[in-house]
Structure formats: structure tokens, C-alpha cells
Backbone atoms as SQL, in Angstrom:
CREATE TABLE atoms (id INTEGER PRIMARY KEY, chain TEXT, resi INTEGER, resn TEXT, atom TEXT, x REAL, y REAL, z REAL);
INSERT INTO atoms VALUES
  (1, 'A', 1, 'GLU', 'N', 46.868, 34.552, 129.825),
  (2, 'A', 1, 'GLU', 'CA', 47.135, 33.258, 130.481),
  (3, 'A', 1, 'GLU', 'C', 46.070, 32.217, 130.114),
  (4, 'A', 2, 'ILE', 'N', 44.823, 32.627, 130.303),
  (5, 'A', 2, 'ILE', 'CA', 43.717, 31.690, 130.066),
  (6, 'A', 2, 'ILE', 'C', 43.701, 31.220, 128.610),
  (7, 'A', 3, 'SER', 'N', 43.885, 32.146, 127.695),
  (8, 'A', 3, 'SER', 'CA', 43.821, 31.782, 126.283),
  (9, 'A', 3, 'SER', 'C', 44.957, 30.833, 125.895),
  (10, 'A', 4, 'LYS', 'N', 46.118, 31.041, 126.478),
  (11, 'A', 4, 'LYS', 'CA', 47.237, 30.127, 126.226),
  (12, 'A', 4, 'LYS', 'C', 46.893, 28.715, 126.688),
  (13, 'A', 5, 'THR', 'N', 46.305, 28.625, 127.862),
  (14, 'A', 5, 'THR', 'CA', 45.903, 27.327, 128.402),
  (15, 'A', 5, 'THR', 'C', 44.882, 26.662, 127.487),
  (16, 'A', 6, 'ASP', 'N', 43.932, 27.441, 126.993),
  (17, 'A', 6, 'ASP', 'CA', 42.917, 26.918, 126.074),
  (18, 'A', 6, 'ASP', 'C', 43.553, 26.412, 124.782),
  (19, 'A', 7, 'GLU', 'N', 44.478, 27.194, 124.256),
  (20, 'A', 7, 'GLU', 'CA', 45.182, 26.782, 123.040),
  (21, 'A', 7, 'GLU', 'C', 45.912, 25.462, 123.269),
  (22, 'A', 8, 'TYR', 'N', 46.594, 25.403, 124.384),
  (23, 'A', 8, 'TYR', 'CA', 47.337, 24.195, 124.728),
  (24, 'A', 8, 'TYR', 'C', 46.401, 22.992, 124.807),
  (25, 'A', 9, 'ARG', 'N', 45.247, 23.204, 125.439),
  (26, 'A', 9, 'ARG', 'CA', 44.267, 22.126, 125.576),
  (27, 'A', 9, 'ARG', 'C', 43.782, 21.667, 124.201),
  (28, 'A', 10, 'LYS', 'N', 43.522, 22.614, 123.316),
  (29, 'A', 10, 'LYS', 'CA', 43.079, 22.288, 121.956),
  (30, 'A', 10, 'LYS', 'C', 44.143, 21.467, 121.236),
  (31, 'A', 11, 'ILE', 'N', 45.372, 21.917, 121.345),
  (32, 'A', 11, 'ILE', 'CA', 46.475, 21.215, 120.689),
  (33, 'A', 11, 'ILE', 'C', 46.577, 19.787, 121.213),
  (34, 'A', 12, 'ARG', 'N', 46.443, 19.625, 122.510),
  (35, 'A', 12, 'ARG', 'CA', 46.508, 18.286, 123.103),
  (36, 'A', 12, 'ARG', 'C', 45.366, 17.412, 122.630),
  (37, 'A', 13, 'GLN', 'N', 44.173, 17.981, 122.503),
  (38, 'A', 13, 'GLN', 'CA', 43.024, 17.231, 121.991),
  (39, 'A', 13, 'GLN', 'C', 43.293, 16.765, 120.570),
  (40, 'A', 14, 'ILE', 'N', 43.796, 17.670, 119.750),
  (41, 'A', 14, 'ILE', 'CA', 44.126, 17.329, 118.370),
  (42, 'A', 14, 'ILE', 'C', 45.167, 16.213, 118.353),
  (43, 'A', 15, 'ASP', 'N', 46.167, 16.330, 119.203),
  (44, 'A', 15, 'ASP', 'CA', 47.194, 15.300, 119.270),
  (45, 'A', 15, 'ASP', 'C', 46.599, 13.945, 119.625),
  (46, 'A', 16, 'LEU', 'N', 45.686, 13.922, 120.576),
  (47, 'A', 16, 'LEU', 'CA', 45.054, 12.664, 120.973),
  (48, 'A', 16, 'LEU', 'C', 44.254, 12.069, 119.830),
  (49, 'A', 17, 'ILE', 'N', 43.502, 12.912, 119.138),
  (50, 'A', 17, 'ILE', 'CA', 42.719, 12.448, 117.994),
  (51, 'A', 17, 'ILE', 'C', 43.648, 11.890, 116.921),
  (52, 'A', 18, 'THR', 'N', 44.724, 12.621, 116.645),
  (53, 'A', 18, 'THR', 'CA', 45.691, 12.185, 115.639),
  (54, 'A', 18, 'THR', 'C', 46.310, 10.849, 116.024),
  (55, 'A', 19, 'ILE', 'N', 46.669, 10.719, 117.283),
  (56, 'A', 19, 'ILE', 'CA', 47.276, 9.475, 117.763),
  (57, 'A', 19, 'ILE', 'C', 46.294, 8.318, 117.627),
  (58, 'A', 20, 'ARG', 'N', 45.035, 8.556, 117.980),
  (59, 'A', 20, 'ARG', 'CA', 44.023, 7.498, 117.845),
  (60, 'A', 20, 'ARG', 'C', 43.878, 7.074, 116.395),
  (61, 'A', 21, 'LYS', 'N', 43.857, 8.041, 115.487),
  (62, 'A', 21, 'LYS', 'CA', 43.748, 7.728, 114.059),
  (63, 'A', 21, 'LYS', 'C', 44.951, 6.916, 113.600),
  (64, 'A', 22, 'LEU', 'N', 46.128, 7.329, 114.032),
  (65, 'A', 22, 'LEU', 'CA', 47.346, 6.609, 113.664),
  (66, 'A', 22, 'LEU', 'C', 47.323, 5.178, 114.175),
  (67, 'A', 23, 'VAL', 'N', 46.886, 5.015, 115.413),
  (68, 'A', 23, 'VAL', 'CA', 46.804, 3.673, 115.999),
  (69, 'A', 23, 'VAL', 'C', 45.845, 2.808, 115.187),
  (70, 'A', 24, 'LEU', 'N', 44.705, 3.370, 114.812),
  (71, 'A', 24, 'LEU', 'CA', 43.749, 2.629, 113.989),
  (72, 'A', 24, 'LEU', 'C', 44.381, 2.195, 112.672),
  (73, 'A', 25, 'GLU', 'N', 45.092, 3.112, 112.032),
  (74, 'A', 25, 'GLU', 'CA', 45.743, 2.786, 110.764),
  (75, 'A', 25, 'GLU', 'C', 46.794, 1.698, 110.950),
  (76, 'A', 26, 'LEU', 'N', 47.542, 1.787, 112.035),
  (77, 'A', 26, 'LEU', 'CA', 48.552, 0.766, 112.319),
  (78, 'A', 26, 'LEU', 'C', 47.912, -0.596, 112.542),
  (79, 'A', 27, 'GLU', 'N', 46.787, -0.610, 113.240),
  (80, 'A', 27, 'GLU', 'CA', 46.086, -1.872, 113.465),
  (81, 'A', 27, 'GLU', 'C', 45.601, -2.463, 112.151),
  (82, 'A', 28, 'LYS', 'N', 45.101, -1.613, 111.264),
  (83, 'A', 28, 'LYS', 'CA', 44.671, -2.085, 109.942),
  (84, 'A', 28, 'LYS', 'C', 45.852, -2.670, 109.178),
  (85, 'A', 29, 'LEU', 'N', 46.959, -1.935, 109.182),
  (86, 'A', 29, 'LEU', 'CA', 48.163, -2.409, 108.492),
  (87, 'A', 29, 'LEU', 'C', 48.638, -3.733, 109.062),
  (88, 'A', 30, 'ASN', 'N', 48.612, -3.825, 110.366),
  (89, 'A', 30, 'ASN', 'CA', 49.022, -5.049, 111.035),
  (90, 'A', 30, 'ASN', 'C', 48.156, -6.221, 110.587),
  (91, 'A', 31, 'TRP', 'N', 46.867, -6.001, 110.517),
  (92, 'A', 31, 'TRP', 'CA', 45.921, -7.021, 110.077),
  (93, 'A', 31, 'TRP', 'C', 46.217, -7.443, 108.628),
  (94, 'A', 32, 'ILE', 'N', 46.424, -6.438, 107.781),
  (95, 'A', 32, 'ILE', 'CA', 46.733, -6.715, 106.372),
  (96, 'A', 32, 'ILE', 'C', 48.023, -7.518, 106.254),
  (97, 'A', 33, 'MET', 'N', 49.059, -7.080, 106.960),
  (98, 'A', 33, 'MET', 'CA', 50.351, -7.757, 106.860),
  (99, 'A', 33, 'MET', 'C', 50.271, -9.191, 107.368),
  (100, 'A', 34, 'ARG', 'N', 49.501, -9.401, 108.428),
  (101, 'A', 34, 'ARG', 'CA', 49.346, -10.751, 108.943),
  (102, 'A', 34, 'ARG', 'C', 48.685, -11.647, 107.898),
  (103, 'A', 35, 'ASN', 'N', 47.672, -11.110, 107.223),
  (104, 'A', 35, 'ASN', 'CA', 46.997, -11.877, 106.179),
  (105, 'A', 35, 'ASN', 'C', 47.914, -12.152, 104.999),
  (106, 'A', 36, 'VAL', 'N', 48.676, -11.146, 104.603),
  (107, 'A', 36, 'VAL', 'CA', 49.624, -11.325, 103.500),
  (108, 'A', 36, 'VAL', 'C', 50.639, -12.405, 103.866),
  (109, 'A', 37, 'TRP', 'N', 51.151, -12.328, 105.070),
  (110, 'A', 37, 'TRP', 'CA', 52.131, -13.303, 105.551),
  (111, 'A', 37, 'TRP', 'C', 51.553, -14.719, 105.534),
  (112, 'A', 38, 'ASN', 'N', 50.335, -14.867, 106.032),
  (113, 'A', 38, 'ASN', 'CA', 49.695, -16.182, 106.035),
  (114, 'A', 38, 'ASN', 'C', 49.449, -16.686, 104.620),
  (115, 'A', 39, 'ASP', 'N', 49.022, -15.803, 103.739),
  (116, 'A', 39, 'ASP', 'CA', 48.816, -16.185, 102.340),
  (117, 'A', 39, 'ASP', 'C', 50.121, -16.651, 101.714),
  (118, 'A', 40, 'MET', 'N', 51.195, -15.931, 101.998),
  (119, 'A', 40, 'MET', 'CA', 52.504, -16.318, 101.449),
  (120, 'A', 40, 'MET', 'C', 52.931, -17.686, 101.961),
  (121, 'A', 41, 'LYS', 'N', 52.748, -17.898, 103.260),
  (122, 'A', 41, 'LYS', 'CA', 53.119, -19.194, 103.836),
  (123, 'A', 41, 'LYS', 'C', 52.323, -20.319, 103.189),
  (124, 'A', 42, 'ASN', 'N', 51.036, -20.101, 103.024),
  (125, 'A', 42, 'ASN', 'CA', 50.189, -21.115, 102.396),
  (126, 'A', 42, 'ASN', 'C', 50.600, -21.366, 100.955),
  (127, 'A', 43, 'TYR', 'N', 50.891, -20.295, 100.255),
  (128, 'A', 43, 'TYR', 'CA', 51.315, -20.419, 98.862),
  (129, 'A', 43, 'TYR', 'C', 52.599, -21.238, 98.757),
  (130, 'A', 44, 'LEU', 'N', 53.568, -20.919, 99.596),
  (131, 'A', 44, 'LEU', 'CA', 54.842, -21.648, 99.580),
  (132, 'A', 44, 'LEU', 'C', 54.650, -23.108, 99.981),
  (133, 'A', 45, 'LYS', 'N', 53.784, -23.324, 100.946),
  (134, 'A', 45, 'LYS', 'CA', 53.515, -24.690, 101.385),
  (135, 'A', 45, 'LYS', 'C', 52.893, -25.495, 100.245),
  (136, 'A', 46, 'ASN', 'N', 51.966, -24.872, 99.531),
  (137, 'A', 46, 'ASN', 'CA', 51.317, -25.544, 98.400),
  (138, 'A', 46, 'ASN', 'C', 52.296, -25.821, 97.274),
  (139, 'A', 47, 'LEU', 'N', 53.254, -24.953, 97.101),
  (140, 'A', 47, 'LEU', 'CA', 54.278, -25.177, 96.076),
  (141, 'A', 47, 'LEU', 'C', 55.070, -26.435, 96.390),
  (142, 'A', 48, 'ASN', 'N', 55.338, -26.640, 97.658),
  (143, 'A', 48, 'ASN', 'CA', 56.158, -27.783, 98.062),
  (144, 'A', 48, 'ASN', 'C', 55.386, -29.095, 98.077),
  (145, 'A', 49, 'ASP', 'N', 54.084, -29.027, 98.203),
  (146, 'A', 49, 'ASP', 'CA', 53.281, -30.257, 98.255),
  (147, 'A', 49, 'ASP', 'C', 53.150, -30.915, 96.891);
């Protein structure tokens, strides 16, 4: 019983770490995409000027 609970706890810890890493990566991607989007808008605006 105890060992199963410990295993479960370990798995949950790993899941939390994995989720945190994923969230960090998503935030980075979000930042990159926002910059790309702004660059594109500026580029298109400059084309029209």
C-alpha cells in the first residue's frame, strides 16, 4: 500500500514538473509569435507607406 502511494506521489511530482516546463515553453512561443506578428504588421504598414 505504502509503496503504491509513494509511486503515485512521484508520478504526480513528475507531472507537475512536466506541466511547468510545458507552460514555460508555451509562454516563450507566445512571446515569439507576438513579436513575429508585430514585425509582420510593421512590415506590411511600411510597404503601404
